[in-house]
Short mmCIF file of C-alpha atoms and ligand atoms in Angstrom, two decimals:
data_model
loop_
_atom_site.label_atom_id
_atom_site.label_comp_id
_atom_site.label_asym_id
_atom_site.label_seq_id
_atom_site.Cartn_x
_atom_site.Cartn_y
_atom_site.Cartn_z
CA MET A 97 90.16 73.35 77.92
CA PRO A 98 90.16 73.62 81.71
CA ASP A 99 89.63 70.38 83.63
CA LEU A 100 86.05 70.55 84.90
CA GLY A 101 86.24 67.21 86.71
CA SER A 102 83.94 64.27 86.30
CA PRO A 103 80.21 65.10 86.09
CA LEU A 104 79.65 62.49 88.84
CA SER A 105 81.86 64.42 91.26
CA ARG A 106 80.16 67.76 90.67
CA PHE A 107 78.86 69.70 93.63
CA THR A 108 75.09 70.03 93.57
CA LEU A 109 72.79 72.80 94.79
CA PRO A 110 71.61 71.71 98.27
CA ARG A 111 67.92 70.84 98.28
CA GLU A 112 67.39 72.85 101.46
CA GLY A 113 69.40 75.94 102.24
CA ILE A 114 72.17 75.60 104.86
CA PRO A 115 71.88 77.84 107.96
CA ALA A 116 74.19 80.84 108.00
CA ASP A 117 76.32 79.68 110.96
CA GLN A 118 76.97 76.37 109.22
CA ILE A 119 77.86 78.19 106.01
CA ARG A 120 80.51 80.01 107.99
CA ASP A 121 81.91 76.73 109.35
CA LEU A 122 81.94 75.16 105.90
CA MET A 123 83.82 78.15 104.54
CA ASP A 124 86.31 78.04 107.42
CA ASP A 125 86.92 74.39 106.55
CA ALA A 126 87.30 75.22 102.87
CA SER A 127 89.92 77.84 103.58
CA THR A 128 92.13 75.73 105.85
CA GLY A 129 94.49 75.09 102.95
CA ASP A 130 94.72 78.75 101.87
CA VAL A 131 98.07 80.44 102.22
CA GLU A 132 98.44 82.30 105.54
CA TRP A 133 98.94 85.69 103.96
CA GLU A 134 98.30 87.56 107.24
CA LEU A 135 101.48 85.88 108.53
CA GLY A 136 103.43 87.19 105.56
CA ARG A 137 103.65 83.72 104.03
CA VAL A 138 103.15 84.98 100.48
CA ALA A 139 104.86 87.97 98.86
CA ALA A 140 102.45 88.36 95.95
CA LEU A 141 98.68 88.55 95.45
CA VAL A 142 97.96 90.32 98.77
CA TYR A 143 99.15 93.82 99.71
CA MET A 144 99.17 94.59 103.41
CA ALA A 145 99.27 98.15 104.69
CA GLY A 146 97.96 97.64 108.23
CA GLU A 147 94.78 96.56 109.97
CA ASP A 148 93.49 100.15 110.08
CA VAL A 149 93.63 100.41 106.28
CA THR A 150 91.91 97.05 105.89
CA GLN A 151 89.11 98.17 108.21
CA VAL A 152 88.54 101.41 106.29
CA SER A 153 88.50 99.43 103.06
CA LYS A 154 86.08 96.79 104.35
CA GLU A 155 83.65 99.31 105.79
CA ALA A 156 83.64 101.37 102.62
CA TYR A 157 83.23 98.21 100.55
CA LEU A 158 80.14 97.29 102.54
CA THR A 159 78.58 100.72 102.00
CA GLY A 160 78.81 100.11 98.28
CA PHE A 161 78.28 96.36 98.46
CA SER A 162 75.04 96.30 96.45
CA THR A 163 75.62 99.34 94.30
CA ASN A 164 76.55 99.22 90.64
CA GLY A 165 78.92 101.52 88.77
CA LEU A 166 77.05 100.73 85.56
CA ALA A 167 74.48 103.37 86.53
CA PRO A 168 76.10 106.56 87.82
CA THR A 169 72.76 108.35 87.67
CA ALA A 170 71.33 105.84 90.15
CA PHE A 171 74.47 106.05 92.31
CA PRO A 172 75.91 109.56 92.11
CA SER A 173 78.15 108.58 95.04
CA LEU A 174 80.00 106.17 92.75
CA ARG A 175 80.31 108.83 90.05
CA LYS A 176 81.90 111.12 92.62
CA TYR A 177 84.22 108.42 93.98
CA GLU A 178 85.39 107.44 90.52
CA SER A 179 85.91 110.98 89.36
CA ASP A 180 87.81 111.87 92.57
CA VAL A 181 89.99 108.77 92.31
CA ILE A 182 90.88 109.52 88.68
CA ASP A 183 91.67 113.14 89.60
CA MET A 184 93.93 112.02 92.45
CA VAL A 185 95.66 109.44 90.26
CA SER A 186 96.13 112.00 87.48
CA GLY A 187 97.85 114.27 89.98
CA MET A 188 100.10 111.46 91.16
CA LEU A 189 101.01 110.66 87.56
CA ASN A 190 101.71 114.31 86.68
CA ALA A 191 98.95 114.64 84.11
CA GLN A 192 97.49 118.03 83.21
CA HIS A 193 94.18 117.16 81.55
CA ALA A 194 93.83 113.42 82.02
CA VAL A 195 90.62 111.43 81.81
CA GLY A 196 90.12 107.85 82.85
CA ALA A 197 88.12 105.19 84.62
CA ILE A 198 88.25 102.63 87.39
CA THR A 199 88.46 99.10 86.00
CA SER A 200 88.28 95.70 87.65
CA GLY A 201 92.05 95.15 87.72
CA GLY A 202 95.35 95.49 85.95
CA THR A 203 94.41 93.11 83.16
CA GLU A 204 91.27 95.05 82.28
CA SER A 205 93.20 98.33 82.34
CA ILE A 206 95.74 96.83 79.92
CA LEU A 207 93.03 95.39 77.66
CA LEU A 208 91.41 98.80 77.56
CA ALA A 209 94.69 100.56 76.76
CA VAL A 210 95.33 98.19 73.86
CA LEU A 211 91.78 98.67 72.59
CA ILE A 212 92.19 102.45 72.75
CA ALA A 213 95.43 102.22 70.76
CA ARG A 214 93.76 100.03 68.14
CA GLU A 215 90.74 102.30 67.73
CA ARG A 216 92.95 105.38 67.66
CA ALA A 217 95.10 103.87 64.95
CA ARG A 218 92.04 102.82 62.95
CA LYS A 219 90.96 106.44 62.89
CA ARG A 220 94.35 108.05 62.34
CA SER A 221 96.14 105.38 60.26
CA PRO A 222 93.39 103.47 58.45
CA HIS A 223 95.89 101.92 56.02
CA ILE A 224 97.18 99.61 58.80
CA THR A 225 95.46 96.26 58.34
CA SER A 226 97.75 93.93 60.34
CA PRO A 227 98.53 95.91 63.49
CA THR A 228 101.36 95.02 65.85
CA MET A 229 102.37 96.17 69.32
CA VAL A 230 105.97 96.29 70.48
CA LEU A 231 106.80 95.37 74.04
CA PRO A 232 109.77 94.24 76.10
CA GLU A 233 109.70 90.48 76.72
CA THR A 234 109.16 91.30 80.39
CA ALA A 235 105.76 92.89 79.79
CA HIS A 236 102.84 91.21 81.54
CA PRO A 237 100.99 88.35 79.74
CA ALA A 238 97.87 90.56 79.75
CA PHE A 239 99.27 92.22 76.61
CA ASN A 240 99.23 88.90 74.79
CA LYS A 241 95.70 88.37 76.06
CA ALA A 242 94.79 91.76 74.59
CA GLY A 243 96.49 90.82 71.33
CA TYR A 244 94.46 87.63 71.26
CA TYR A 245 91.17 89.40 71.97
CA PHE A 246 91.69 92.39 69.70
CA ASP A 247 93.70 90.78 66.91
CA ILE A 248 96.95 92.67 67.33
CA GLU A 249 100.24 90.86 66.96
CA PRO A 250 102.48 91.29 70.03
CA ILE A 251 106.19 91.61 69.20
CA ARG A 252 108.19 90.81 72.33
CA VAL A 253 111.72 92.20 72.32
CA PRO A 254 114.41 90.24 74.26
CA THR A 255 116.12 92.09 77.09
CA GLY A 256 119.78 93.04 76.82
CA ALA A 257 122.60 93.53 79.31
CA GLY A 258 121.66 93.55 83.00
CA TYR A 259 118.15 92.31 82.15
CA ARG A 260 117.30 95.77 80.86
CA VAL A 261 115.38 96.67 77.70
CA ASP A 262 117.57 96.63 74.61
CA VAL A 263 116.45 99.97 73.17
CA ASP A 264 118.04 99.36 69.73
CA ARG A 265 116.27 96.04 69.29
CA TYR A 266 113.07 97.62 70.55
CA GLU A 267 113.35 100.38 67.96
CA ALA A 268 114.10 97.85 65.24
CA ALA A 269 110.88 96.00 66.08
CA ILE A 270 108.74 99.09 65.38
CA THR A 271 107.38 99.03 61.82
CA ASP A 272 104.78 100.87 59.78
CA ASP A 273 102.23 98.43 61.20
CA THR A 274 102.94 99.24 64.85
CA ILE A 275 99.98 100.82 66.59
CA LEU A 276 101.21 100.61 70.19
CA CYS A 277 104.49 100.60 72.09
CA VAL A 278 104.67 99.50 75.72
CA GLY A 279 106.90 99.88 78.75
CA SER A 280 106.45 98.87 82.39
CA ALA A 281 107.07 100.70 85.65
CA PRO A 282 108.41 98.45 86.97
CA ASN A 283 108.25 95.23 84.99
CA TYR A 284 107.24 92.30 87.15
CA VAL A 285 109.99 89.85 86.26
CA TYR A 286 113.20 91.85 86.61
CA THR A 287 111.72 94.44 89.00
CA MET A 288 113.08 97.52 87.18
CA ILE A 289 111.43 100.50 85.50
CA ASP A 290 111.82 100.23 81.73
CA PRO A 291 113.50 103.22 80.02
CA ILE A 292 110.15 104.95 79.52
CA PRO A 293 111.61 108.33 78.42
CA LYS A 294 113.51 106.70 75.53
CA LEU A 295 110.81 104.21 74.55
CA SER A 296 107.97 106.72 74.65
CA GLU A 297 110.02 109.13 72.56
CA LEU A 298 110.45 106.44 69.89
CA ALA A 299 106.67 106.13 69.81
CA ARG A 300 105.99 109.86 69.90
CA ALA A 301 108.37 110.52 67.00
CA ARG A 302 106.32 108.08 64.91
CA ASP A 303 102.93 109.23 66.24
CA ILE A 304 102.25 105.84 67.83
CA SER A 305 100.35 105.35 71.12
CA PHE A 306 102.48 104.47 74.13
CA HIS A 307 101.17 102.66 77.20
CA VAL A 308 102.94 102.53 80.56
CA ASP A 309 102.02 99.48 82.60
CA ALA A 310 102.35 100.95 86.09
CA CYS A 311 99.90 98.40 87.50
CA VAL A 312 102.53 97.60 90.12
CA GLY A 313 104.39 100.89 90.47
CA GLY A 314 101.61 103.43 89.95
CA PHE A 315 100.85 103.75 93.66
CA PHE A 316 104.40 103.23 94.90
CA LEU A 317 106.93 104.87 92.56
CA PRO A 318 105.48 108.40 92.89
CA PHE A 319 106.20 108.17 96.62
CA VAL A 320 109.61 106.58 96.12
CA GLU A 321 110.51 109.63 94.07
CA LYS A 322 109.06 112.03 96.65
CA LEU A 323 111.14 110.31 99.32
CA GLY A 324 114.22 111.40 97.41
CA TYR A 325 115.24 108.21 95.61
CA SER A 326 116.33 108.96 92.08
CA ARG A 327 114.21 107.04 89.60
CA ILE A 328 113.45 107.16 85.88
CA PRO A 329 110.35 109.37 85.39
CA PHE A 330 107.77 106.92 84.11
CA ASP A 331 104.59 108.99 83.92
CA PHE A 332 102.88 111.71 81.84
CA ARG A 333 105.94 113.96 82.19
CA ASN A 334 107.06 112.01 79.13
CA PRO A 335 105.19 113.67 76.26
CA GLY A 336 104.90 110.42 74.30
CA VAL A 337 102.98 108.57 77.03
CA THR A 338 99.34 108.28 76.01
CA THR A 339 97.89 105.90 78.66
CA ILE A 340 98.91 104.55 82.07
CA SER A 341 97.48 101.68 84.08
CA ALA A 342 97.90 101.87 87.87
CA ASP A 343 96.32 99.31 90.18
CA LEU A 344 94.39 100.37 93.24
CA HIS A 345 94.17 96.81 94.53
CA LYS A 346 97.94 96.37 94.61
CA PHE A 347 100.04 99.12 96.21
CA GLY A 348 96.99 101.41 96.47
CA TYR A 349 96.06 98.96 99.29
CA THR A 350 92.37 99.06 98.36
CA ALA A 351 89.93 96.15 98.00
CA LYS A 352 90.37 93.65 95.19
CA GLY A 353 88.69 94.43 91.90
CA ALA A 354 90.05 97.93 91.29
CA SER A 355 92.60 99.46 88.94
CA THR A 356 92.76 102.69 86.99
CA LEU A 357 93.31 103.47 83.34
CA THR A 358 94.29 107.07 82.73
CA CYS A 359 94.46 108.73 79.30
CA ARG A 360 96.59 111.82 78.66
CA ASP A 361 93.72 113.88 77.20
CA ASP A 362 90.16 113.84 75.85
CA GLU A 363 91.22 112.82 72.35
CA ILE A 364 92.79 109.61 73.67
CA GLY A 365 90.03 109.10 76.21
CA SER A 366 87.41 109.37 73.47
CA TYR A 367 88.32 105.84 72.29
CA MET A 368 87.74 104.34 75.71
CA GLY A 369 83.99 104.08 76.03
CA PHE A 370 81.42 101.93 74.29
CA HIS A 371 78.00 103.09 73.18
CA PHE A 372 75.18 101.15 71.59
CA ALA A 373 71.62 102.38 71.20
CA ASP A 374 70.16 100.23 68.45
CA TRP A 375 68.19 97.76 70.54
CA PRO A 376 64.79 98.03 72.22
CA GLY A 377 66.33 98.59 75.64
CA GLY A 378 67.60 102.10 74.99
CA SER A 379 71.02 103.69 74.99
CA TYR A 380 73.76 101.54 76.60
CA ARG A 381 76.98 103.28 77.50
CA THR A 382 79.97 101.94 79.44
CA PRO A 383 83.39 103.51 80.06
CA THR A 384 85.26 100.20 80.45
CA LEU A 385 85.09 96.60 79.23
CA THR A 386 82.58 95.37 81.78
CA GLY A 387 78.91 96.12 82.27
CA THR A 388 78.08 95.92 85.97
CA ARG A 389 80.88 97.42 88.04
CA PRO A 390 81.16 96.57 91.75
CA GLY A 391 80.32 99.70 93.75
CA GLY A 392 82.09 98.25 96.78
CA ALA A 393 85.49 98.22 95.09
CA ILE A 394 85.00 101.79 93.84
CA ALA A 395 83.88 103.03 97.28
CA ALA A 396 86.78 101.25 99.01
CA ALA A 397 89.27 102.81 96.59
CA TRP A 398 88.01 106.30 97.34
CA ALA A 399 87.96 105.68 101.09
CA VAL A 400 91.47 104.20 101.33
CA MET A 401 93.06 106.89 99.17
CA ASN A 402 91.51 109.59 101.30
CA TYR A 403 92.27 107.77 104.54
CA LEU A 404 95.95 107.36 103.71
CA GLY A 405 96.52 110.63 101.88
CA GLU A 406 99.96 111.48 100.59
CA ASP A 407 101.52 111.19 104.05
CA GLY A 408 100.08 107.73 104.59
CA TYR A 409 101.43 106.46 101.28
CA LEU A 410 104.80 108.10 101.93
CA ASP A 411 105.07 106.47 105.39
CA ARG A 412 104.26 103.06 104.08
CA THR A 413 106.57 103.41 101.10
CA LYS A 414 109.44 104.50 103.36
CA GLN A 415 108.84 101.66 105.78
CA THR A 416 108.84 99.17 102.89
CA MET A 417 111.92 100.61 101.17
CA ASP A 418 113.83 100.39 104.48
CA PHE A 419 113.23 96.70 105.05
CA VAL A 420 113.67 95.90 101.36
CA GLU A 421 117.12 97.50 101.45
CA HIS A 422 117.97 95.34 104.46
CA LEU A 423 116.63 92.24 102.72
CA LEU A 424 118.67 92.96 99.58
CA GLU A 425 121.85 93.40 101.61
CA GLU A 426 121.25 90.14 103.44
CA ILE A 427 120.55 88.21 100.24
CA GLU A 428 123.66 89.65 98.58
CA SER A 429 125.69 88.63 101.64
CA ILE A 430 124.81 84.95 101.12
CA PRO A 431 127.72 83.83 98.89
CA ASP A 432 125.73 81.54 96.58
CA LEU A 433 122.88 83.98 95.91
CA TYR A 434 122.60 87.13 93.80
CA VAL A 435 119.87 89.70 93.26
CA VAL A 436 118.52 89.85 89.70
CA GLY A 437 118.88 93.35 88.22
CA GLU A 438 118.64 96.47 90.38
CA PRO A 439 115.18 96.65 91.99
CA ASP A 440 113.50 100.04 91.72
CA MET A 441 110.87 99.44 94.41
CA SER A 442 109.76 96.55 96.59
CA LEU A 443 109.86 93.76 94.02
CA VAL A 444 112.84 91.47 94.44
CA ALA A 445 114.05 88.50 92.40
CA TYR A 446 117.07 86.47 93.47
CA GLY A 447 118.86 83.54 91.90
CA SER A 448 122.03 81.49 92.19
CA HIS A 449 124.90 80.74 89.82
CA THR A 450 125.89 77.67 91.83
CA LEU A 451 122.85 76.13 93.52
CA ASP A 452 119.55 74.72 92.25
CA MET A 453 117.13 77.62 92.82
CA VAL A 454 114.09 75.46 92.15
CA ALA A 455 115.15 73.10 94.95
CA ILE A 456 115.68 76.10 97.21
CA GLY A 457 112.24 77.44 96.31
CA ASP A 458 110.64 74.08 97.02
CA ALA A 459 112.42 73.80 100.38
CA MET A 460 111.19 77.28 101.31
CA GLN A 461 107.71 76.18 100.28
CA ASP A 462 108.04 73.19 102.63
CA ARG A 463 108.74 75.67 105.41
CA GLY A 464 105.40 77.34 104.83
CA TRP A 465 106.38 80.15 102.46
CA PHE A 466 104.28 80.31 99.30
CA VAL A 467 107.05 80.64 96.75
CA TYR A 468 106.71 82.39 93.41
CA MET A 469 109.49 81.38 91.03
CA GLU A 470 110.66 82.67 87.69
CA ARG A 471 112.00 80.66 84.78
CA ILE A 472 114.72 82.89 83.37
CA PRO A 473 116.96 83.08 85.31
CA PRO A 474 115.68 80.48 87.80
CA SER A 475 114.87 82.75 90.71
CA ILE A 476 112.54 83.41 93.62
CA HIS A 477 110.30 86.44 93.22
CA LEU A 478 108.87 88.64 95.99
CA MET A 479 106.41 91.54 95.90
CA LEU A 480 106.76 93.15 99.30
CA SER A 481 104.31 95.49 101.00
CA PRO A 482 104.52 97.20 104.42
CA GLY A 483 102.82 94.31 106.22
CA HIS A 484 105.73 92.01 105.41
CA ALA A 485 108.07 93.89 107.75
CA PRO A 486 107.58 91.67 110.83
CA PHE A 487 108.31 88.49 108.86
CA ILE A 488 111.55 89.38 107.09
CA GLU A 489 113.93 88.03 109.76
CA GLN A 490 112.15 84.68 109.89
CA TYR A 491 112.27 84.53 106.09
CA LEU A 492 116.00 85.25 106.04
CA SER A 493 116.68 82.73 108.76
CA ASP A 494 114.84 80.02 106.81
CA LEU A 495 116.58 81.06 103.60
CA ASN A 496 120.02 80.78 105.20
CA GLU A 497 119.21 77.32 106.50
CA VAL A 498 117.81 76.17 103.18
CA VAL A 499 120.87 77.45 101.30
CA GLU A 500 123.08 75.49 103.74
CA LEU A 501 121.08 72.37 102.95
CA ALA A 502 121.38 73.05 99.23
CA ARG A 503 125.16 73.36 99.55
CA ALA A 504 125.22 70.02 101.35
CA GLY A 505 123.11 68.49 98.54
CA LYS A 506 120.35 67.68 101.03
CA ILE A 507 117.35 69.15 99.17
CA GLU A 508 115.80 68.28 95.86
CA ARG A 509 113.46 70.05 93.48
CA LYS A 510 109.82 68.99 93.57
CA ARG A 511 107.94 71.22 91.14
CA ASP A 512 108.30 70.24 87.51
CA GLU A 513 106.98 73.49 86.07
CA ILE A 514 107.34 77.15 87.04
CA LYS A 515 103.92 78.78 86.99
CA TYR A 516 102.89 82.40 87.31
CA GLY A 517 99.70 83.31 89.14
CA GLN A 518 98.24 79.82 89.57
C1 LIG B 853 103.34 94.49 85.87
C2 LIG B 853 101.94 93.92 85.96
N1 LIG B 853 101.01 94.34 85.09
C3 LIG B 853 99.75 93.87 85.12
C4 LIG B 853 99.37 92.93 86.05
C5 LIG B 853 97.98 92.38 86.01
O1 LIG B 853 97.22 92.78 87.11
P1 LIG B 853 95.88 92.01 87.55
O2 LIG B 853 96.33 90.68 88.09
O3 LIG B 853 95.29 92.92 88.56
O4 LIG B 853 95.01 91.84 86.37
C6 LIG B 853 100.32 92.47 86.98
C7 LIG B 853 99.96 91.49 88.00
O5 LIG B 853 100.72 91.19 88.90
C8 LIG B 853 101.64 92.97 86.93
O6 LIG B 853 102.59 92.54 87.77
#
């Protein structure tokens, strides 16, 4: 159970309302401890593509601020935005006849994909009573959440050499009860695209659904490829891929509360929606897991995608890839550090065979960087977007100094647990 604090210390509804200017001051006070993301102090959670993009997003969000995607007949604008966004995403993911929806975020897209796979299997393989899903151990925890909600056992397959998916072990984990196989593009932890062509083929040969978690890479990897970098094709070009999640609110640079779930065709998409009519209120139909859907997030997604266009995404991807290459070279040039795996985009994890990485992470945190760490191997993790460019030299300078201190035994670890997303 979460700690809700003592009832005596609970905040109470003010008897009289507080004037708007004071509300602003109170909120400024409340946010003094928040990480200074505008200064590049966190490489996760926030995705910066420039003040112009933020302005477009904010203005569009406000136009849809009060609107509700639950009722497309009341708000045909939202129906148009959603349909346009899914069309554009389908094109980016090389789909021919895809259908899909905007969800509230990567986790909801993943939940929906797992639900689709379960319902599809119930129809096509009704003999399966204890369904499993097979996923690399690097897959996002949202899959276990989906397993918990929808009663599907997740089978996590350990990675092999070079932190890559061990395809043989993955294949061995697939049984007659498997209803879904999963790969990520890229996976968060080791920053690489899983071998989607091989994994999805294993699924296709057995007529099992295959989901690509491109929550992180969906709006970045298509442009990496267009820029001429050679990368594993992760999208619908693989005939076994049935669904793909791609987050708008990450490298799509749109407002928070928006992701996409795309299904290869109508048959797969037909398991996505929910319909219930047997109550006095009349027919209730939703395409995703939620009821009310924030019109602002949908409007902002449409506006930012159209504002940036392919050229805008290409520019920002190129800019990011350039400074990430520089960052990787600099990290590799520090004798005690190494880069984990071979990053396929702008996610970077680095560790040390000789120094205490947790102590290094804590010392970087003391210097004002909000540090995300990983457990295995102990490493610092970065998700870099274009807006981080101006802060890379300062980061490297601090890192060099902290590594010096670690060599001299002058820093100690402070955190006793490595947490993700808290
Ligand atoms: C690979 C991957 N998939 C899914 C998610 C979940 O996305 P969200 O936090 O939007 O629910 C994340 C979050 O970082 C991720 O890195």
